[in-house]
XYZ file of C-alpha atoms in Angstrom:
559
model
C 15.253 -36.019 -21.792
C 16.698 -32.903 -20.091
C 13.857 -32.798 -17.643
C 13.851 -36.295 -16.322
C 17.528 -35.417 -14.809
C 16.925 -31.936 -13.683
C 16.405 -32.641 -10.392
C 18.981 -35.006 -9.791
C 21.664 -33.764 -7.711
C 24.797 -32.510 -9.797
C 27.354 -35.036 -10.642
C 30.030 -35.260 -13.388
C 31.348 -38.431 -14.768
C 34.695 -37.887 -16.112
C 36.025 -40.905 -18.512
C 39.467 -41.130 -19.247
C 39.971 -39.068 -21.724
C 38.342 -35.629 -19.850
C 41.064 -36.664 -16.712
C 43.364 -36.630 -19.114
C 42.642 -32.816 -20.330
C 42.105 -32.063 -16.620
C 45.829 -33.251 -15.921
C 47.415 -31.502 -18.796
C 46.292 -28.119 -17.830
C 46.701 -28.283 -14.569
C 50.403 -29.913 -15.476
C 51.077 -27.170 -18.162
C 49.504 -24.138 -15.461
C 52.558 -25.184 -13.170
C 54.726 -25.445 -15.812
C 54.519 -21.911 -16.763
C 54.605 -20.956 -12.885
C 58.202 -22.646 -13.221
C 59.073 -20.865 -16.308
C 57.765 -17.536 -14.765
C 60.110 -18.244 -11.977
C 63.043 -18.009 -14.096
C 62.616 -14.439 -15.178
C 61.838 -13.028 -11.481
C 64.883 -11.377 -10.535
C 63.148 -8.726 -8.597
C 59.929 -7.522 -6.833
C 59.039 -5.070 -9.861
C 59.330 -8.711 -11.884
C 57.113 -10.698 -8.982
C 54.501 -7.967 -8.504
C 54.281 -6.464 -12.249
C 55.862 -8.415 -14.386
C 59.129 -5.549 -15.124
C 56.295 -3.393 -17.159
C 57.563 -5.313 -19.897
C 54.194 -7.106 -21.810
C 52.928 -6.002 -24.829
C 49.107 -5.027 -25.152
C 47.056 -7.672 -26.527
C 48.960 -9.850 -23.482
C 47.727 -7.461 -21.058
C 44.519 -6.623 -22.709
C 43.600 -10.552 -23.029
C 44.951 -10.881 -19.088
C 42.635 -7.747 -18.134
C 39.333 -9.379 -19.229
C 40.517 -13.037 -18.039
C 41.265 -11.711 -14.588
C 37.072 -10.894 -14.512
C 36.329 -14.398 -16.132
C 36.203 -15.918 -12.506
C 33.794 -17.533 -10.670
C 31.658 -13.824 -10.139
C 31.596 -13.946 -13.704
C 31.270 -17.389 -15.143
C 28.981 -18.885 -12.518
C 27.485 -15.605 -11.158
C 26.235 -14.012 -14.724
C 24.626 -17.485 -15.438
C 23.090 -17.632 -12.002
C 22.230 -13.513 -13.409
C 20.578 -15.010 -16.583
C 18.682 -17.698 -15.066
C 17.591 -15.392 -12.687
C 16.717 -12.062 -14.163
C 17.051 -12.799 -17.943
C 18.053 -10.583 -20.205
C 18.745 -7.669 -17.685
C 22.235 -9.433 -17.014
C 23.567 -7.578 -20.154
C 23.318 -3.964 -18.084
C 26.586 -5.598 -16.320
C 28.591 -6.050 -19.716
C 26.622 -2.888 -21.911
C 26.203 -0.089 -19.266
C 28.241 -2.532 -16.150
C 31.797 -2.865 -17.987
C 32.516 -1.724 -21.246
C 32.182 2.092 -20.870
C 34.256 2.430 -17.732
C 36.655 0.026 -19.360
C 37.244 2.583 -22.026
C 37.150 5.881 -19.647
C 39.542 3.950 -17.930
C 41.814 3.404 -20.585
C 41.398 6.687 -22.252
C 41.337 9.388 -18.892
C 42.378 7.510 -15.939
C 45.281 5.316 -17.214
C 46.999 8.448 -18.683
C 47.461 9.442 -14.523
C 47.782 5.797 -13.448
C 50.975 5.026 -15.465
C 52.886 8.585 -16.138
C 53.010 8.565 -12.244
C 54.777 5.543 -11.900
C 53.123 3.996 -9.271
C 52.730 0.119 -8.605
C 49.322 0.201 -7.473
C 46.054 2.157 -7.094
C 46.387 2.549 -3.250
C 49.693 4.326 -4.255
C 48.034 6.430 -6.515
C 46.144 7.625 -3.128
C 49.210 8.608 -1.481
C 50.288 10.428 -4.422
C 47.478 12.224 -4.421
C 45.569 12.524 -1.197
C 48.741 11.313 1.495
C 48.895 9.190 4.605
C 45.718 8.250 6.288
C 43.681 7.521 3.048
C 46.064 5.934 1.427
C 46.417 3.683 4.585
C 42.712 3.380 5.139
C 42.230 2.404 0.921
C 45.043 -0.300 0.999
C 43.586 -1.765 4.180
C 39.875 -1.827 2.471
C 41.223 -3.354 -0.699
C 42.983 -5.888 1.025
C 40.246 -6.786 3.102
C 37.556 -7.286 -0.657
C 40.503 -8.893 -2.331
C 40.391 -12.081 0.684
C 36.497 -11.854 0.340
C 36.479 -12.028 -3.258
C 39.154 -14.496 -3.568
C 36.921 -16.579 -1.357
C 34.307 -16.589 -3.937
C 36.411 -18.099 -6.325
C 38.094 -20.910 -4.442
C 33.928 -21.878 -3.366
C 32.957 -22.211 -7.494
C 36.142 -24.117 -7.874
C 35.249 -26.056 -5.308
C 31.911 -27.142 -6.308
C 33.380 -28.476 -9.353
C 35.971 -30.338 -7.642
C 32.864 -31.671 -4.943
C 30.706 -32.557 -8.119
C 33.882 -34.571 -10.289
C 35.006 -36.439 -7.214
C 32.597 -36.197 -4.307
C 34.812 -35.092 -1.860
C 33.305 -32.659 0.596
C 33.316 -29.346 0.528
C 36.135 -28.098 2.865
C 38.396 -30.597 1.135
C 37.862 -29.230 -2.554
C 38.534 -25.460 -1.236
C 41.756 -26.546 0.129
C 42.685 -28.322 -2.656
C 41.650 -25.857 -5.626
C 43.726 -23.303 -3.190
C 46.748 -25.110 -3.572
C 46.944 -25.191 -6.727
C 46.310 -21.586 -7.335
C 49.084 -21.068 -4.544
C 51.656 -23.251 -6.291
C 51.546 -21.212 -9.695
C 51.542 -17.036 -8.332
C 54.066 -17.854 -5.639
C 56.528 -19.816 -7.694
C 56.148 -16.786 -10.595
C 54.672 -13.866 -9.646
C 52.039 -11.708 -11.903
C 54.045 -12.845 -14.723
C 53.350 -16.159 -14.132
C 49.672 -15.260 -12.947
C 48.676 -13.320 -16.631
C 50.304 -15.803 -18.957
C 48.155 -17.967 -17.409
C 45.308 -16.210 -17.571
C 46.088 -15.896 -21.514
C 45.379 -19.417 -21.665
C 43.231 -19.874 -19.690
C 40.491 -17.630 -21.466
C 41.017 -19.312 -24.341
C 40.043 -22.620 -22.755
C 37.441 -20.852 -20.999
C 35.638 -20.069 -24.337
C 36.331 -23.892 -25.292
C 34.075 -24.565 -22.417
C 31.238 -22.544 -22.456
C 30.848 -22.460 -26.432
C 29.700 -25.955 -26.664
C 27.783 -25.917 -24.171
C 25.574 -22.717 -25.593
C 25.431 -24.631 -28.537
C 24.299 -27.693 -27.179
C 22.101 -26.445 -24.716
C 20.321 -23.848 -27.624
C 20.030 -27.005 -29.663
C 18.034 -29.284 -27.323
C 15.557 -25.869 -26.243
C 14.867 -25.566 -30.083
C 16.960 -22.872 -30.905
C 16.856 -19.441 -29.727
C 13.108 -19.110 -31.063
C 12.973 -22.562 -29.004
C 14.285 -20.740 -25.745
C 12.293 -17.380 -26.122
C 8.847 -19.227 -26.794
C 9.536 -21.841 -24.017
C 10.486 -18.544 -21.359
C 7.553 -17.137 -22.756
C 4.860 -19.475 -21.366
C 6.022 -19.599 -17.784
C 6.165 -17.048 -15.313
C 9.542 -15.801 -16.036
C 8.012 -14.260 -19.636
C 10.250 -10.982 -17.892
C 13.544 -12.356 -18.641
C 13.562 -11.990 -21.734
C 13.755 -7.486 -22.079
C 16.472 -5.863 -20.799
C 14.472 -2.068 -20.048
C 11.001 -3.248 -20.197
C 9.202 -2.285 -16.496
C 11.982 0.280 -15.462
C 10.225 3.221 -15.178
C 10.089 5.178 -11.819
C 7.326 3.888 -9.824
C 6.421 1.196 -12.184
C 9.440 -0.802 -11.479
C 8.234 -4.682 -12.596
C 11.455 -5.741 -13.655
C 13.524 -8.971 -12.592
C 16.365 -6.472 -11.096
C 13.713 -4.455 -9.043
C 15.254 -1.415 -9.913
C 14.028 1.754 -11.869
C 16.363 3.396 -15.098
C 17.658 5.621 -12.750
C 19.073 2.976 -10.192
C 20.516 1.100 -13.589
C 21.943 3.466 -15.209
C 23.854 5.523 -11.768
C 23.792 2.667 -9.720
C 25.532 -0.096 -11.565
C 26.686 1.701 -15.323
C 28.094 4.639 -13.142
C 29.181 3.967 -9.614
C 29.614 0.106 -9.260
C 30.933 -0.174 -12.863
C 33.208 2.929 -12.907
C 34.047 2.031 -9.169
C 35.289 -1.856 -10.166
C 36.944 -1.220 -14.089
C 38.759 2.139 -12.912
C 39.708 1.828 -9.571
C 40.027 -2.198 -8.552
C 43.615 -2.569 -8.652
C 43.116 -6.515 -9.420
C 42.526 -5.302 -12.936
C 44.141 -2.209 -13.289
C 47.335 -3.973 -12.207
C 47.474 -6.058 -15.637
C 47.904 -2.731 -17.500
C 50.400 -1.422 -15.071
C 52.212 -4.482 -16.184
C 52.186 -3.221 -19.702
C 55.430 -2.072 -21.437
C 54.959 1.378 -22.119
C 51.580 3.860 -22.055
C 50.180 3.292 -25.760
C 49.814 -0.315 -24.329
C 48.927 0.334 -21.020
C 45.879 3.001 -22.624
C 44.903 -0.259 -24.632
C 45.081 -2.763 -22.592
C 41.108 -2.170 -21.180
C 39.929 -1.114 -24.636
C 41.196 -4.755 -26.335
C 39.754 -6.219 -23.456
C 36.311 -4.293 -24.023
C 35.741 -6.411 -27.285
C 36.156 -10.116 -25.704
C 33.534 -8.336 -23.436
C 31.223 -7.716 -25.517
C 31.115 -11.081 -26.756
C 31.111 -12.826 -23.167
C 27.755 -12.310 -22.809
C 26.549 -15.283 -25.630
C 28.195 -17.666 -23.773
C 27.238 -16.875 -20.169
C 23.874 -15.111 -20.298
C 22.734 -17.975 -22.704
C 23.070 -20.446 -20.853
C 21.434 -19.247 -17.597
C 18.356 -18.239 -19.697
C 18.625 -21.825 -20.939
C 18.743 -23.119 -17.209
C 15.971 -20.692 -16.495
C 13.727 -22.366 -18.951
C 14.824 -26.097 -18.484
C 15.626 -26.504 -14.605
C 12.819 -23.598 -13.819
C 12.019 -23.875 -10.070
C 14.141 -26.281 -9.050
C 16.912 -23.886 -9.541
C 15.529 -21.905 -6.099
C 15.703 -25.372 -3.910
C 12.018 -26.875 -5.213
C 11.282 -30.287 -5.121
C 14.335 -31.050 -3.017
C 16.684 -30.490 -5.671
C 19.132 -28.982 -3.492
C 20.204 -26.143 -6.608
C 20.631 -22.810 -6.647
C 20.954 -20.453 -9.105
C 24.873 -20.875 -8.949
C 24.828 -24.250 -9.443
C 23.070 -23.519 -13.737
C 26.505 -23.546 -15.631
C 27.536 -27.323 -13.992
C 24.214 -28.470 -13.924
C 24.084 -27.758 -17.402
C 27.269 -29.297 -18.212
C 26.254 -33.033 -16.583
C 23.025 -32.757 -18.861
C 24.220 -31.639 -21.734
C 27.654 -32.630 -22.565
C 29.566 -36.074 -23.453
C 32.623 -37.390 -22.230
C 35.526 -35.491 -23.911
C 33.758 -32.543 -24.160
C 33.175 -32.507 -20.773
C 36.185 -32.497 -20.184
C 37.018 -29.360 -21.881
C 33.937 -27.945 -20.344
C 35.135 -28.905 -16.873
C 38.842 -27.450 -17.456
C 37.105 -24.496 -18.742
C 35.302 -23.924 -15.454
C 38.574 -24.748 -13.407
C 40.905 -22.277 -15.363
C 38.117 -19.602 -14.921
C 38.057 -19.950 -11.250
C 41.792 -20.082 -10.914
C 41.960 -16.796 -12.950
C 40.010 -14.989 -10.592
C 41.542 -16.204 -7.250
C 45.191 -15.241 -9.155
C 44.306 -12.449 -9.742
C 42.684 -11.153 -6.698
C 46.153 -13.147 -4.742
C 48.466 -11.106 -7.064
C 47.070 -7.387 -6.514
C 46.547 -8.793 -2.699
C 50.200 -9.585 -2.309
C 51.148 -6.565 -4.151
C 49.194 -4.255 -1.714
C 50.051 -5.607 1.284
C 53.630 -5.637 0.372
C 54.136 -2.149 -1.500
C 51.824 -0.400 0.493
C 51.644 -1.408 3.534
C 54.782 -3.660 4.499
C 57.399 -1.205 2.966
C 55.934 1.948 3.510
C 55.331 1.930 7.104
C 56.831 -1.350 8.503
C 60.088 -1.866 7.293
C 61.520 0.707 5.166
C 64.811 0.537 3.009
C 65.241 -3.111 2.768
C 66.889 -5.271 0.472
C 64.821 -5.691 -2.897
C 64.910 -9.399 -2.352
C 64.103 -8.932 1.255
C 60.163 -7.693 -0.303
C 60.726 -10.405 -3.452
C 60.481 -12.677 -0.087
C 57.670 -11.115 1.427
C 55.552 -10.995 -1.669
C 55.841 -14.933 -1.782
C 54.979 -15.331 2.010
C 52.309 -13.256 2.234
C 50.781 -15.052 -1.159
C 50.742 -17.736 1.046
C 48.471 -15.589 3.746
C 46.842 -14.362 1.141
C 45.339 -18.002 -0.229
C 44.954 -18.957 3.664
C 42.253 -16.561 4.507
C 40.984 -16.953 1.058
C 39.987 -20.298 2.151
C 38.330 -18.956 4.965
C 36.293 -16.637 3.059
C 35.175 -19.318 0.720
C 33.242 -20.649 3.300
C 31.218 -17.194 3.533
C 30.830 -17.337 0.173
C 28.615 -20.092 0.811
C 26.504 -19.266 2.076
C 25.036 -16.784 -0.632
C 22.228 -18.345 -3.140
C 23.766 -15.607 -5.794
C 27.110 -14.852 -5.567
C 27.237 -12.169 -7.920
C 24.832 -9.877 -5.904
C 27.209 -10.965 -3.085
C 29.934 -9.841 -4.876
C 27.818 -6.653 -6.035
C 27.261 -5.910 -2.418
C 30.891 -5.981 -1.335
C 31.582 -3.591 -4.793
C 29.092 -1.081 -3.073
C 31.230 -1.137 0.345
C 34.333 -0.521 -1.197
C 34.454 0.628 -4.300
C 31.801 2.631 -4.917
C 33.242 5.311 -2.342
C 36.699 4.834 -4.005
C 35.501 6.006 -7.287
C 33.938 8.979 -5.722
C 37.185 10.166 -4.332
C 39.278 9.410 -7.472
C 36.943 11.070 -9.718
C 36.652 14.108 -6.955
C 40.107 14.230 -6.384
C 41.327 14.159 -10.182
C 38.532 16.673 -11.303
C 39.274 19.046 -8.895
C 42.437 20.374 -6.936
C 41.019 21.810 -4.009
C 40.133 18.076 -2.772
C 42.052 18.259 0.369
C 43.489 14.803 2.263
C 41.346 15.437 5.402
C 38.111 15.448 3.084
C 39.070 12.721 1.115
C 40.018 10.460 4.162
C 36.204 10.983 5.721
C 34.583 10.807 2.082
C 35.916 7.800 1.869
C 35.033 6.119 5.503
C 31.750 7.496 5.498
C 31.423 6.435 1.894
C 32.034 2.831 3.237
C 29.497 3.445 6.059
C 26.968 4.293 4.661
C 26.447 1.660 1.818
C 26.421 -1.019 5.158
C 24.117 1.046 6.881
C 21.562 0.582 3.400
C 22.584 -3.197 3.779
C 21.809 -3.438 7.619
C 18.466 -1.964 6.447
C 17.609 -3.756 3.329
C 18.517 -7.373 5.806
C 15.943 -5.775 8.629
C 12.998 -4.906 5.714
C 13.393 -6.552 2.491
C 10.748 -4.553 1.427
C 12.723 -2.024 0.928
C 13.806 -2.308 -2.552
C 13.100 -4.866 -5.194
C 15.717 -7.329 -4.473
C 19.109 -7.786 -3.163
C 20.425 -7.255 -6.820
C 18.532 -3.499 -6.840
C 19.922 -2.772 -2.814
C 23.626 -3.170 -4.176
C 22.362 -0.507 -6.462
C 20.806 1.667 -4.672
C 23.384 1.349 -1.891
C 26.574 2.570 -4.191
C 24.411 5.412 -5.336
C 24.133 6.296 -1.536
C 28.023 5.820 -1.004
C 29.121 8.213 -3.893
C 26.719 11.057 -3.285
C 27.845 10.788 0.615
C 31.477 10.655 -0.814
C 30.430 13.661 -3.031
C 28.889 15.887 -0.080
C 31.139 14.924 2.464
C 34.239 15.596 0.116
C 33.060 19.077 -1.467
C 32.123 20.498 2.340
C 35.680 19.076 3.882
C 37.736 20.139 1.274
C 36.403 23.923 1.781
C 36.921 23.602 5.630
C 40.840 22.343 5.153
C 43.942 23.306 3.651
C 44.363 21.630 -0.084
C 47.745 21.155 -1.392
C 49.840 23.507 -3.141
C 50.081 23.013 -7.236
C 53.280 22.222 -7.085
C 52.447 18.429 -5.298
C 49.858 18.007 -8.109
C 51.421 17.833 -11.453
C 50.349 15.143 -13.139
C 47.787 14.025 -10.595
C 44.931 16.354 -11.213
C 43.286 17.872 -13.975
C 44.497 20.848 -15.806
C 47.668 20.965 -13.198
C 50.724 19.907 -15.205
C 50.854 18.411 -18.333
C 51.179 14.433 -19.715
C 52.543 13.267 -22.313
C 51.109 10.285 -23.243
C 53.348 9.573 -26.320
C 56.859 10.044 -24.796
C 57.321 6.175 -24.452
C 55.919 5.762 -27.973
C 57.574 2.728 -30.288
C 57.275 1.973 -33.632
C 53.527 0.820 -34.393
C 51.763 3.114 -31.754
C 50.970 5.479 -33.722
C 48.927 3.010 -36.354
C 45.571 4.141 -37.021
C 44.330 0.973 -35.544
C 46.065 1.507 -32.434
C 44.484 4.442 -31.592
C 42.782 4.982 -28.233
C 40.144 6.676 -29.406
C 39.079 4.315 -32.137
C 39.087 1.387 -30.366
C 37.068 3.115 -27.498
C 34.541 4.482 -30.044
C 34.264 1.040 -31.621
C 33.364 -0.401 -27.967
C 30.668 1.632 -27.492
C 29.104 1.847 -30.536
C 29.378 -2.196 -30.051
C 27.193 -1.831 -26.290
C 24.970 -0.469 -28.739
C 24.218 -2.518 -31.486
C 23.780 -5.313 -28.756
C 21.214 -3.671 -26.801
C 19.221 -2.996 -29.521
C 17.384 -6.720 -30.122
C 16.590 -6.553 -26.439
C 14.722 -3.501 -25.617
């Protein structure tokens, strides 16, 4: 029975035949690093792949780069934790700002040319914030990279034993081996793989685990009879002032907090994905890249959300450290895998989890290396070098990059949830990001000096609500509601600060502004165009439509 190893601590007995599976991904991952390595003959090649990849490449890349450790291990930790509520992250969290990005902001991103979203900053705003933005994104990248290189490292810990330190030094070799030998190229072909074996993984395990609850009517009736009966409604006990949820947050929070700011914030403005459609080959691909990724989104949720409500209902309290189980809520997804799953499927499961946490630490070491070498290295350190004088930087500072990575894993640590950790460094930085992009597109009298405080005090002031929330937990419903509440604060301080600045200071004229604001200049997003763009089933519009009547349909079983 399930319950009679619960408790035990997690361990996973490969046979021969799941190290086998283990060795030939990790054999063919560095294989395509080598391959990548060919076809780099310049930085534009290392850092975005020559814009040369067509869109269901990029698309698939865009929503692989997300399937990392935040998302695999931190949406389960989500579902065993507050049920059903995880799917505000994917139906309100993620799919619409993955299609405003791909059908308002990308338009500006790409006709502009630039390599990166700091870039887009200077464009727009000049100097200081564009300095003070590439500085703050490198800093989340490390932090978030450190995240992923900890759940890689648990795996490693539970396969082989090895302590801790030693399996975050290891998983960050290999990661390092593969982006600096090939660059993004090398990163989101792997990532292309790597969510296919990522939905290997996890669909065998829903299965399995649904199958030995009873079913879904199994799960729902054995949720129902414990305390945790909440879990299972995703708006029940949201009102304002009757807030009962598992989040601890009203509509309101929900629906600005998280499906505005934090989600419009991370989809539209987090240059770790927007870099994979920068990569794309022309702007019809580029506009779909986050729309064909908004499908595979939809769907992530069966396979992730499950499987924490499963671990909610089987593991129950031992999940929050009872009994001396040593678990938390992170740990659902491999403790789940050692009870349910035989040898040779757990080895898929296990290279599932492994390729999942490698494509989030490449892709936050990819846009890292291409920040700190575009935007900060060239444009105010050494100027009018050599292109393979920066081809050389990009790989050195990859290897920076990883190195403080490792020391951020060990943060990373120490949180019981790492998605609300993750959630909470989303409402420092990017949060106050959005609220300057969207300012600063929508209107052209956004001046640099405004944008440059809205954007510092926009990072304040999220802290100060986390200082508070640490000193008086009382103070809102749970750390997963703060991070809410918190980017809420951060874009209407980005929205004040930025409207009374920008009347106080000089904007810039029109003629610095085409393409970069609204209604100043014209694009034209079909001057690129190839044969096939214009099919109906290419269209933009469509396949954003589609999306979110999809967020839809899904919500409506849960009400």
């Amino acid at each position: 029975m399930p319950l009679v190893r619960a408790a035990s601590p997690i361990a996973l007995n490969l046979g021969p035949v799941d190290w086998l599976m283990i060795v030939v991904y990790f054999a063919v991952v560095i294989g395509i690093g080598f391959i990548a390595r060919t076809r780099v003959r310049s930085s534009m090649d290392f850092f975005l792949s020559g814009r040369s990849l067509p869109a269901w490449i990029t698309g698939l890349a865009f929503i692989s780069a997300n399937l990392g450790a935040t998302e695999i291990l931190g949406m389960a930790a989500n579902g065993a934790q507050i049920g059903i509520s995880t799917l505000h992250y994917y139906l309100i969290g993620a799919v619409p700002a993955m299609v405003f990005l791909g059908l308002v902001m990308m338009p500006f991103y790409y006709a502009s040319k630039v390599r990166s979203v700091p870039e887009f900053m200077l464009r727009r705003f000049g100097v200081a914030p564009h300095v003070v933005n590439a500085l703050a994104f490198a800093v989340s990248n490390v932090l978030i990279a450190g995240i992923n290189l900890f759940a890689m490292a648990i795996v490693i810990e539970a396969m082989l034993g090895w302590p801790q330190w030693l399996a975050i030094v290891v998983s960050a070799a290999f990661v390092l081996v593969y982006i600096t030998l090939g660059g993004l190229s090398s990163a989101i072909y792997n990532e292309v793989m790597q969510f296919f074996v990522i939905v290997a993984a996890l669909v065998p395990l829903t299965i399995v685990g649904l199958h030995n609850v009873g079913g879904w009517s199994g799960l729902v009736d054995r949720i129902s009879h414990t305390e945790s009966a909440g879990l299972l409604h995703a708006w029940a006990g949201t009102g304002i002032g009757d807030v009962t949820n598992p989040i601890g947050a009203d509509w309101l929070a929900i629906v600005l907090g998280l499906g505005f700011v934090l989600s419009f914030g991370y989809w539209t403005t987090n240059f770790t994905e927007v870099q994979r459609a920068f990569s794309a080959k022309n702007m019809s691909a580029a506009r779909r890249t986050p729309l064909i990724g908004a499908f595979p989104k939809l769907l992530i949720p069966f396979i992730v959300v499950i499987p924490g409500l499963i671990g909610a209902a089987v593991l129950g309290k031992s999940l929050s450290g009872a009994g001396g189980s040593g678990l938390t809520y992170n740990d659902v997804i491999p403790k789940l895998i050692q009870m349910y799953l035989p040898s040779g499927v757990l080895g898929i499961a296990v290279t599932g989890l492994l390729a999942s946490f490698m494509a989030g630490m490449a892709a936050n070491v990819s846009s890292f290396n291409t920040v700190f070498t575009y935007d900060l290295w060239q444009r105010y350190v050494q100027k009018d070098r050599p292109d393979e004088y920066y081809l050389r930087v990009g790989r050195w500072i990859t290897v920076v990059g990883v190195l403080i990575g490792i020391a951020t894993a060990f943060i990373a640590a120490g949180a019981q949830n790492i998605m609300t950790y993750l959630q909470t460094l989303f409402s420092f930085f990017n949060a106050p990001l959005f609220g300057v992009f969207i300012l600063g597109l929508l209107w052209k009298r956004m001046t640099s000096a405004a944008a440059l405080w809205a954007y510092v005090l926009g990072i304040l002031s999220p802290t100060a609500v986390f200082i508070a929330y640490q000193l008086n937990n009382h103070l809102f419903g749970s750390a997963t509601a703060e991070t809410m509440y918190g980017a809420m604060v951060s874009f209407g301080t980005v929205l004040l600060v930025g409207t009374v600045l920008s009347f106080l200071t000089r904007p810039k004229p029109d003629s610095e502004l085409q393409g970069l604001v609204y209604g100043v200049g014209k694009i034209d997003v079909k001057s690129d165009a190839v044969v096939g763009d214009t099919a109906w089933y290419r269209s933009p519009a469509l396949l954003g439509t589609v999306a979110l009547i999809g967020c839809v349909v899904l919500y409506l079983p849960f009400l």
